[in-house]
XYZ file of C-alpha atoms in Angstrom:
601
model
C 0.000 0.000 0.000
C 2.819 2.400 0.843
C 4.476 1.723 -2.550
C 1.232 2.529 -4.384
C 0.835 5.779 -2.398
C 4.419 6.797 -3.190
C 3.891 6.223 -6.929
C 0.637 8.175 -6.885
C 2.252 11.197 -5.226
C 5.106 11.088 -7.731
C 2.662 11.149 -10.663
C 0.720 14.076 -9.188
C 3.919 16.052 -8.683
C 4.894 15.529 -12.307
C 1.506 16.679 -13.550
C 1.495 19.791 -11.370
C 5.080 20.919 -11.940
C 5.491 20.323 -15.661
C 1.961 20.945 -17.030
C 1.433 17.932 -19.260
C -1.171 19.515 -21.553
C 1.251 22.217 -22.589
C 3.919 19.645 -23.312
C 1.574 17.575 -25.414
C 1.173 20.557 -27.695
C 4.927 20.701 -28.384
C 5.922 21.417 -31.962
C 7.673 18.008 -32.178
C 4.534 16.043 -31.352
C 4.620 14.193 -34.678
C 8.221 13.010 -34.293
C 8.548 9.396 -33.076
C 9.952 8.729 -29.657
C 12.937 6.439 -30.276
C 13.555 3.887 -27.528
C 16.454 1.466 -27.674
C 16.057 -1.934 -26.010
C 19.116 -3.946 -25.017
C 18.517 -7.258 -26.815
C 19.968 -10.519 -25.509
C 17.474 -12.713 -27.371
C 16.063 -12.768 -30.872
C 14.850 -9.301 -32.033
C 11.357 -10.680 -32.736
C 11.078 -11.976 -29.185
C 12.284 -8.650 -27.780
C 9.747 -6.760 -29.888
C 6.960 -9.085 -28.793
C 7.761 -8.468 -25.131
C 8.087 -4.679 -25.349
C 5.654 -3.670 -28.094
C 2.656 -3.426 -25.692
C 4.666 -1.005 -23.574
C 5.422 1.063 -26.678
C 1.739 1.067 -27.621
C 0.871 2.270 -24.110
C 3.350 5.132 -24.395
C 2.111 6.083 -27.857
C -1.474 6.213 -26.552
C -0.473 8.362 -23.573
C 1.847 10.707 -25.483
C -0.305 11.040 -28.588
C 2.723 10.483 -30.807
C 4.408 7.431 -32.358
C 6.915 5.372 -30.391
C 9.647 3.435 -32.207
C 11.387 0.471 -30.569
C 14.932 -0.509 -31.597
C 16.354 -3.829 -30.283
C 20.116 -3.366 -29.957
C 23.037 -5.634 -29.158
C 25.920 -4.048 -27.184
C 27.882 -3.241 -30.358
C 24.787 -1.809 -32.057
C 24.055 0.227 -28.946
C 27.483 1.885 -29.086
C 26.878 2.879 -32.701
C 23.373 4.213 -31.915
C 24.742 6.347 -29.076
C 27.402 7.861 -31.294
C 24.856 8.687 -34.015
C 22.246 9.894 -31.482
C 19.660 7.699 -33.184
C 17.789 6.927 -29.924
C 16.189 9.184 -27.311
C 15.790 6.680 -24.448
C 17.328 3.366 -23.510
C 15.829 0.449 -21.610
C 18.784 -1.559 -20.387
C 20.630 -2.780 -17.341
C 21.666 -0.456 -14.533
C 25.265 -0.480 -15.713
C 24.458 1.446 -18.889
C 23.277 4.531 -17.027
C 26.531 4.774 -15.101
C 28.880 3.686 -17.877
C 27.451 6.076 -20.495
C 26.991 9.104 -18.216
C 30.359 10.695 -18.950
C 30.338 10.363 -22.734
C 26.649 10.669 -23.551
C 25.124 12.478 -20.542
C 22.721 9.663 -19.597
C 20.307 10.118 -16.708
C 18.605 7.345 -14.731
C 14.837 8.022 -14.829
C 13.057 4.805 -13.699
C 13.812 1.289 -12.526
C 11.899 -1.765 -13.754
C 10.456 -4.215 -11.185
C 10.415 -7.754 -12.659
C 7.823 -10.408 -11.860
C 10.331 -12.689 -10.157
C 11.717 -10.076 -7.729
C 10.366 -8.350 -4.676
C 12.939 -5.572 -4.402
C 14.083 -3.606 -7.481
C 17.521 -3.180 -5.845
C 18.016 -6.972 -6.196
C 16.828 -7.846 -9.657
C 19.706 -9.458 -11.545
C 22.844 -11.473 -11.015
C 24.972 -13.997 -12.881
C 24.140 -17.708 -12.964
C 26.954 -20.204 -13.639
C 25.165 -23.065 -15.443
C 26.738 -26.523 -15.779
C 25.520 -30.017 -16.611
C 23.687 -31.857 -13.881
C 26.643 -34.185 -13.242
C 29.161 -31.374 -12.732
C 31.182 -31.490 -9.485
C 32.228 -27.857 -9.640
C 32.361 -26.458 -6.114
C 35.186 -23.896 -6.083
C 35.654 -20.722 -8.093
C 39.282 -21.630 -8.820
C 38.075 -24.707 -10.695
C 36.635 -22.438 -13.400
C 40.187 -21.765 -14.673
C 40.325 -25.258 -16.190
C 36.798 -25.335 -17.633
C 35.530 -24.426 -21.099
C 33.449 -21.322 -20.418
C 31.086 -19.571 -22.800
C 29.373 -16.207 -22.443
C 27.332 -14.016 -24.748
C 29.294 -10.742 -24.737
C 31.977 -9.115 -22.541
C 29.667 -6.064 -22.154
C 26.650 -8.114 -20.985
C 25.762 -7.022 -17.446
C 24.278 -10.198 -15.967
C 25.810 -12.385 -18.667
C 29.404 -11.530 -17.841
C 30.127 -8.246 -16.031
C 28.706 -9.354 -12.662
C 30.492 -12.697 -13.015
C 33.813 -10.954 -13.813
C 33.453 -8.625 -10.808
C 32.765 -11.563 -8.498
C 35.847 -13.343 -9.871
C 37.891 -10.197 -9.223
C 36.905 -10.235 -5.541
C 38.364 -13.737 -5.371
C 41.651 -12.684 -6.980
C 40.872 -14.157 -10.407
C 41.024 -12.147 -13.616
C 38.277 -13.559 -15.825
C 39.924 -12.277 -19.003
C 43.441 -13.474 -18.277
C 43.137 -16.461 -15.971
C 40.510 -18.448 -17.893
C 42.198 -19.422 -21.181
C 39.211 -21.411 -22.495
C 36.738 -18.525 -22.181
C 34.777 -17.730 -25.363
C 32.141 -15.137 -26.254
C 29.460 -16.623 -28.485
C 27.012 -13.767 -28.993
C 23.234 -13.715 -28.852
C 20.654 -15.103 -28.213
C 21.673 -16.323 -24.795
C 19.644 -19.568 -24.971
C 22.120 -21.078 -27.411
C 24.733 -21.125 -24.641
C 22.547 -23.655 -22.816
C 22.528 -25.883 -25.880
C 26.354 -25.745 -26.049
C 26.569 -26.985 -22.449
C 24.071 -29.736 -23.147
C 26.006 -30.907 -26.213
C 29.336 -30.903 -24.366
C 30.791 -28.182 -26.576
C 31.161 -26.120 -23.391
C 31.421 -27.022 -19.724
C 30.102 -23.813 -18.197
C 27.732 -21.096 -19.441
C 27.712 -17.678 -17.779
C 24.173 -16.285 -18.056
C 22.000 -13.642 -16.424
C 19.857 -14.907 -13.577
C 16.486 -16.489 -14.506
C 17.562 -17.348 -18.093
C 17.706 -21.056 -17.174
C 14.343 -20.900 -15.385
C 12.712 -19.111 -18.347
C 14.130 -21.705 -20.767
C 12.747 -24.523 -18.597
C 9.345 -22.847 -18.453
C 9.253 -22.577 -22.234
C 10.536 -26.137 -22.737
C 13.651 -24.991 -24.574
C 15.856 -27.318 -22.508
C 14.972 -30.636 -20.864
C 14.493 -30.761 -17.121
C 17.152 -32.273 -14.814
C 19.924 -31.772 -17.394
C 21.377 -28.470 -16.246
C 21.909 -26.756 -12.938
C 23.277 -23.575 -11.428
C 26.550 -24.136 -9.553
C 28.341 -22.028 -6.935
C 24.936 -20.827 -5.786
C 24.508 -17.995 -3.331
C 21.403 -17.840 -1.151
C 18.893 -15.055 -1.834
C 15.611 -15.996 -0.055
C 13.540 -13.233 -1.638
C 14.792 -13.990 -5.185
C 12.839 -16.510 -7.253
C 15.772 -17.768 -9.390
C 19.023 -19.491 -8.543
C 22.046 -17.225 -8.827
C 25.820 -17.541 -8.294
C 26.654 -13.922 -7.484
C 25.470 -10.838 -5.675
C 22.260 -9.225 -6.946
C 22.089 -5.765 -8.513
C 19.361 -3.383 -9.715
C 17.699 -4.584 -12.885
C 16.468 -2.872 -16.021
C 16.271 0.944 -15.996
C 14.887 3.650 -18.260
C 17.687 5.996 -19.221
C 17.453 9.385 -20.888
C 20.180 10.393 -23.359
C 21.861 13.764 -22.954
C 20.370 15.220 -26.158
C 16.781 14.252 -25.295
C 14.382 17.056 -24.356
C 13.615 17.081 -20.628
C 9.926 17.832 -21.238
C 9.594 14.721 -23.369
C 11.398 12.731 -20.662
C 8.876 14.011 -18.109
C 5.985 12.823 -20.275
C 7.512 9.382 -20.739
C 8.200 8.975 -17.015
C 4.663 10.034 -16.116
C 3.184 7.607 -18.625
C 5.257 4.616 -17.499
C 4.489 5.259 -13.836
C 0.784 4.726 -14.601
C 1.405 1.097 -15.591
C 0.124 -1.415 -13.017
C 0.668 -5.182 -12.815
C -2.751 -5.689 -14.443
C -1.855 -3.549 -17.481
C -1.338 -5.630 -20.704
C 2.031 -3.890 -21.190
C 3.284 -5.216 -17.825
C 1.860 -8.701 -18.372
C 3.409 -9.075 -21.836
C 6.719 -7.580 -20.690
C 6.829 -9.909 -17.629
C 7.266 -7.051 -15.151
C 5.159 -5.578 -12.358
C 5.578 -1.815 -12.753
C 8.093 0.998 -13.089
C 9.594 2.459 -9.923
C 11.443 5.625 -9.056
C 15.258 5.199 -9.377
C 16.749 2.939 -6.717
C 20.135 2.964 -5.020
C 22.740 2.100 -7.665
C 25.829 2.332 -5.433
C 26.461 -1.452 -5.854
C 26.894 -0.765 -9.577
C 29.658 1.748 -8.833
C 31.307 -0.851 -6.597
C 31.109 -3.350 -9.463
C 32.776 -0.863 -11.839
C 35.508 -0.355 -9.288
C 36.092 -4.103 -9.083
C 36.241 -4.287 -12.876
C 38.631 -1.292 -12.962
C 36.387 0.635 -15.327
C 35.390 4.297 -15.545
C 34.967 6.362 -13.424
C 37.604 4.604 -11.344
C 40.134 4.266 -14.159
C 40.685 6.163 -17.385
C 38.603 4.899 -20.262
C 41.485 4.632 -22.683
C 39.327 3.133 -25.406
C 36.929 6.054 -25.324
C 39.776 8.501 -24.980
C 41.428 6.932 -28.017
C 38.155 7.092 -29.914
C 37.797 10.807 -29.158
C 41.420 11.522 -29.961
C 41.402 9.487 -33.172
C 40.135 12.305 -35.451
C 42.658 14.737 -33.989
C 45.413 12.156 -34.171
C 44.503 11.350 -37.757
C 44.516 15.056 -38.623
C 47.874 15.485 -36.908
C 49.340 12.518 -38.746
C 47.938 13.872 -42.007
C 49.457 17.299 -41.334
C 52.788 15.717 -40.398
C 52.632 13.594 -43.535
C 51.950 16.690 -45.625
C 54.810 18.439 -43.842
C 57.130 15.519 -44.547
C 56.065 15.423 -48.198
C 56.646 19.183 -48.382
C 60.043 18.662 -46.743
C 60.931 16.039 -49.343
C 59.713 18.349 -52.105
C 61.734 21.275 -50.764
C 64.761 19.026 -50.337
C 64.388 17.806 -53.913
C 64.035 21.382 -55.159
C 67.086 22.442 -53.159
C 69.121 19.576 -54.615
C 67.791 20.318 -58.084
C 68.427 24.048 -57.827
C 71.818 23.491 -56.232
C 72.738 21.293 -59.163
C 71.355 23.887 -61.557
C 73.343 26.595 -59.767
C 76.462 24.446 -59.925
C 75.893 23.900 -63.635
C 75.292 27.623 -64.069
C 78.516 28.446 -62.238
C 80.419 25.942 -64.370
C 78.841 27.383 -67.504
C 79.627 30.912 -66.322
C 83.234 29.974 -65.638
C 83.476 28.406 -69.075
C 81.923 31.509 -70.637
C 84.312 33.741 -68.706
C 87.230 31.662 -69.923
C 86.057 31.927 -73.537
C 85.450 35.666 -73.114
C 88.908 36.157 -71.642
C 90.463 34.250 -74.537
C 88.479 36.393 -76.997
C 89.629 39.551 -75.232
C 93.230 38.395 -75.344
C 92.907 37.501 -79.038
C 91.287 40.856 -79.736
C 93.984 42.764 -77.859
C 96.683 40.811 -79.744
C 94.948 41.610 -83.030
C 94.654 45.246 -82.006
C 98.352 45.408 -81.165
C 99.184 43.838 -84.504
C 96.867 46.321 -86.182
C 98.549 49.191 -84.381
C 101.949 47.793 -85.326
C 100.889 47.611 -88.957
C 99.493 51.130 -88.813
C 102.727 52.375 -87.258
C 104.775 50.525 -89.845
C 102.612 51.953 -92.631
C 102.896 55.441 -91.158
C 106.668 55.181 -90.746
C 107.012 53.821 -94.286
C 104.930 56.702 -95.589
C 107.023 59.222 -93.670
C 110.335 57.677 -94.815
C 109.276 57.336 -98.436
C 109.390 61.084 -99.083
C 112.859 61.763 -97.570
C 114.343 58.767 -99.371
C 112.895 59.986 -102.659
C 114.402 63.414 -102.021
C 117.807 61.879 -101.280
C 117.687 59.913 -104.530
C 116.692 62.934 -106.596
C 119.438 65.099 -105.065
C 122.027 62.366 -105.550
C 121.065 61.990 -109.181
C 121.335 65.773 -109.609
C 124.849 65.688 -108.214
C 125.798 62.935 -110.690
C 124.572 65.062 -113.580
C 126.907 67.882 -112.552
C 130.079 65.747 -112.275
C 132.649 65.579 -115.080
C 134.776 62.651 -116.180
C 137.627 63.656 -113.852
C 135.477 62.959 -110.770
C 135.043 59.215 -111.214
C 135.546 58.330 -107.571
C 132.858 60.756 -106.410
C 130.501 59.441 -109.112
C 131.086 55.901 -107.840
C 130.241 56.976 -104.283
C 127.094 58.761 -105.385
C 125.961 55.696 -107.381
C 126.394 53.626 -104.232
C 124.209 56.119 -102.353
C 121.495 55.771 -105.009
C 121.792 51.966 -104.778
C 121.327 52.062 -100.993
C 118.317 54.399 -101.339
C 116.728 51.999 -103.835
C 117.414 49.174 -101.444
C 115.756 51.071 -98.572
C 112.729 51.920 -100.761
C 112.393 48.258 -101.746
C 112.459 47.232 -98.057
C 109.811 49.847 -97.169
C 107.583 48.698 -100.072
C 107.821 45.101 -98.911
C 106.940 46.169 -95.361
C 103.831 48.062 -96.558
C 102.800 45.150 -98.772
C 103.103 42.775 -95.816
C 101.044 45.036 -93.532
C 98.280 45.659 -96.059
C 95.866 42.723 -96.477
C 92.490 42.636 -98.142
C 89.468 42.922 -95.799
C 86.916 40.069 -95.520
C 83.567 41.584 -96.519
C 80.304 39.732 -95.835
C 76.634 40.598 -95.373
C 76.056 40.975 -91.635
C 73.848 42.657 -89.044
C 75.705 45.280 -87.003
C 73.204 44.747 -84.180
C 74.743 41.292 -83.602
C 78.248 42.798 -83.741
C 77.237 45.437 -81.159
C 75.721 42.798 -78.859
C 78.878 40.661 -79.068
C 81.014 43.726 -78.382
C 78.925 44.633 -75.314
C 79.364 41.092 -74.026
C 83.106 41.383 -74.632
C 83.247 44.657 -72.710
C 81.047 43.438 -69.828
C 83.939 43.078 -67.340
C 84.886 46.733 -67.940
C 81.271 47.811 -67.388
C 81.135 45.871 -64.126
C 84.410 47.395 -62.979
C 82.988 50.885 -63.435
C 79.541 49.818 -62.130
C 78.015 51.014 -65.369
C 74.986 49.654 -67.200
C 74.860 51.004 -70.772
C 71.535 52.073 -72.221
C 71.068 50.750 -75.732
C 68.561 51.167 -78.512
C 69.373 48.422 -80.994
C 67.723 47.867 -84.339
C 68.507 45.621 -87.258
C 71.453 47.183 -89.181
C 72.065 45.198 -92.410
C 75.457 46.124 -93.947
C 78.149 44.596 -96.140
C 81.246 44.829 -93.969
C 84.153 43.125 -92.276
C 82.600 42.208 -88.915
C 86.005 41.791 -87.272
C 87.135 45.280 -88.273
C 83.809 46.790 -87.219
C 84.127 45.121 -83.828
C 87.611 46.661 -83.460
C 86.107 50.065 -84.193
C 83.363 49.560 -81.606
C 85.750 48.302 -78.941
C 88.073 51.251 -79.500
C 85.206 53.753 -79.290
C 83.768 52.126 -76.146
C 87.171 51.964 -74.442
C 87.733 55.656 -75.172
C 84.298 56.421 -73.668
C 85.058 54.383 -70.527
C 88.495 55.987 -70.130
C 86.871 59.415 -70.366
C 84.473 58.510 -67.503
C 87.084 56.882 -65.245
C 87.065 59.741 -62.715
C 83.474 60.908 -63.296
C 81.061 60.099 -60.397
C 77.896 60.092 -62.528
C 78.662 57.697 -65.363
C 76.338 57.032 -68.282
C 76.695 55.499 -71.711
C 74.024 55.498 -74.417
C 74.212 53.604 -77.695
C 71.613 54.543 -80.284
C 71.181 52.870 -83.679
C 68.854 53.191 -86.617
C 68.431 53.625 -90.357
C 68.078 56.959 -92.152
C 67.499 56.733 -95.883
C 70.199 54.529 -97.393
C 72.470 54.652 -94.365
C 72.647 53.036 -90.957
C 73.954 54.992 -88.008
C 75.539 54.230 -84.658
C 75.737 57.003 -82.043
C 77.815 56.443 -78.905
C 77.367 59.128 -76.228
C 79.262 59.194 -72.928
C 79.193 61.530 -69.936
C 82.976 61.769 -69.684
C 85.368 64.692 -69.437
C 84.972 65.520 -73.155
C 87.488 67.334 -75.412
C 88.446 70.914 -76.022
C 87.627 72.485 -79.391
C 91.238 72.206 -80.594
C 91.552 68.589 -79.424
C 88.242 67.758 -81.126
C 89.542 69.135 -84.470
C 92.719 66.993 -84.272
C 90.946 63.868 -82.946
C 91.542 61.853 -86.134
C 95.168 63.000 -86.671
C 97.942 60.375 -86.192
C 99.858 60.442 -82.929
C 97.402 62.890 -81.364
C 96.362 61.690 -77.874
C 95.461 62.998 -74.427
C 96.349 59.730 -72.700
C 99.715 59.507 -70.953
C 100.454 56.079 -72.435
C 98.492 56.507 -75.673
C 99.983 56.313 -79.178
C 97.365 58.474 -80.890
C 96.542 55.865 -83.547
C 93.248 54.413 -82.296
C 90.912 57.003 -83.795
C 93.019 57.104 -86.980
C 92.502 53.365 -87.403
C 88.760 53.740 -86.729
C 88.509 56.499 -89.348
C 90.371 54.465 -91.970
C 88.214 51.355 -91.288
C 84.960 53.355 -91.537
C 86.134 55.104 -94.694
C 87.115 51.729 -96.223
C 83.470 50.747 -95.698
C 82.356 53.957 -97.500
C 81.162 55.424 -94.238
C 81.845 58.496 -92.138
C 82.831 58.998 -88.507
C 82.355 62.290 -86.675
C 82.755 63.579 -83.118
C 80.597 66.212 -81.407
C 80.377 67.780 -77.975
C 77.649 66.184 -75.814
C 77.760 68.586 -72.829
C 78.912 66.720 -70.880
C 80.931 64.145 -72.670
C 81.310 63.314 -76.305
C 79.167 61.780 -79.049
C 80.734 59.677 -81.790
C 78.553 59.299 -84.882
C 79.280 56.464 -87.344
C 77.415 56.265 -90.632
C 77.598 53.312 -93.069
C 75.718 52.505 -96.273
C 72.933 49.909 -96.028
C 74.270 46.613 -97.397
C 76.388 48.342 -100.049
C 79.204 46.153 -101.449
C 82.371 48.122 -102.416
C 84.147 47.294 -105.663
C 87.017 44.827 -105.696
C 89.480 47.452 -106.839
C 88.381 49.794 -104.113
C 88.969 47.077 -101.558
C 92.547 46.569 -102.700
C 93.300 50.294 -102.938
C 92.057 50.988 -99.436
C 93.221 47.823 -97.795
C 94.050 48.393 -94.150
C 97.182 47.451 -92.316
C 96.375 44.323 -90.411
C 99.763 43.220 -89.204
């Protein structure tokens, strides 16, 4: 009577405090209430037992109720996906899932075979009727079968009891196997001799006998512990039975409705009769469950490394992926460094080779220029000596004409003088002939010659930290490219020498075509020339350089004139501008080439 009064007061309190009519009008009234049922038997059997309870709830809540039989592994997946709102399972689930899923214990189920909901389930160790098992230590040598390591009455209570006796059920029983569900098949394995011992929840053997699933007097519960108020034989301590658990994401108003509806079930209600229970009770003391978890060394008494690993797995995977990307990037950078280092090494080798070739070309050019200067000097000296020698010969011949026959000795001496003069003239003619060679004319583009000359002069530009400004166009001419390069080098060297002591250095090379001529203008910002020096710029042996010979500009003028061109010099303020003009691809006659052949050494 007192229990009925307590339940009635609890229902009234729920109705008053939470206003059930308002809740029934919730906007989610059409959504099904999803209730997971821990299934240790066939799903059809579980549905048959619990469907009347679901129908009762649906009638009271005015909304559909969906039942979902779940094995332990399926339950874990459903919790992760939040595919259920409530769970009807053993008392262990409420405690074990509280940390990760925010479960709350709402009600406790009172079975038909129990008088106190605090003592509703235990583990039964079932053996054949002829078994002599009397000590827990003897289980180490037996072939044990159980349904699942997460089954509360089917294994967890058994394992905790073993732990109190100093036996680790996982490690110390080598012949232990987990068969799965339904649990009745474990009884058949013991009957057939495939297993010696079956670890089952309490009352499973009694229910199987009632249904005729196993023959009578063939199996028994061993290592029994006395529980006078419990209707079934059991081998362990008793714990609270099935409980209704709310998941953390479930609305508390809906939970209130469900609790109020279930508390109205009485033993005479079809839902209770079909489900083989008496009624639903307020939550009972579950401290023995915490003690069991402590014996099993499970959370909250030890770290749940499996769950911790599960939570850390995405972060760990991301970290590994980032590290892998970093390592791949490191390999890529390392490969690029090796590749670019090799390319740089090849570039340095190529640059050194180019520098060597350039140095050889410079040396060859300077040798050719010295030879050219030597030839020009020889030609100039021959030209200067030719006139005095001719005068000596003419005067000597005049003296011979004025001698008479009595002056034979003097005539002989004068004839010897004339002979030596002729000999000297012959030597000078041979020297001029040797120094004068025909130029090698070909069609060429002076732009290419200018570019090659700039490359040749690059070390001088770098020494003066000068970057010439150029305006190059195609300049088709018929010329001796080697001689034209000598002209350009000489003009550029003169420009650089003029800017040696000038702080603001600049050099501009402009090219183009005007009418039938091409032009090259070279302008520097050097010290320039006076008006008198500018007038005598193309005279032989005229120079402002301490070590100069004064033949460079003379050679340039003769080369340009051989090519039918003109060379001029003008003040640039500051500096000097040299203007070279040549005919566009005009081929000089063969005779003209020979008559104006330059001294080439």
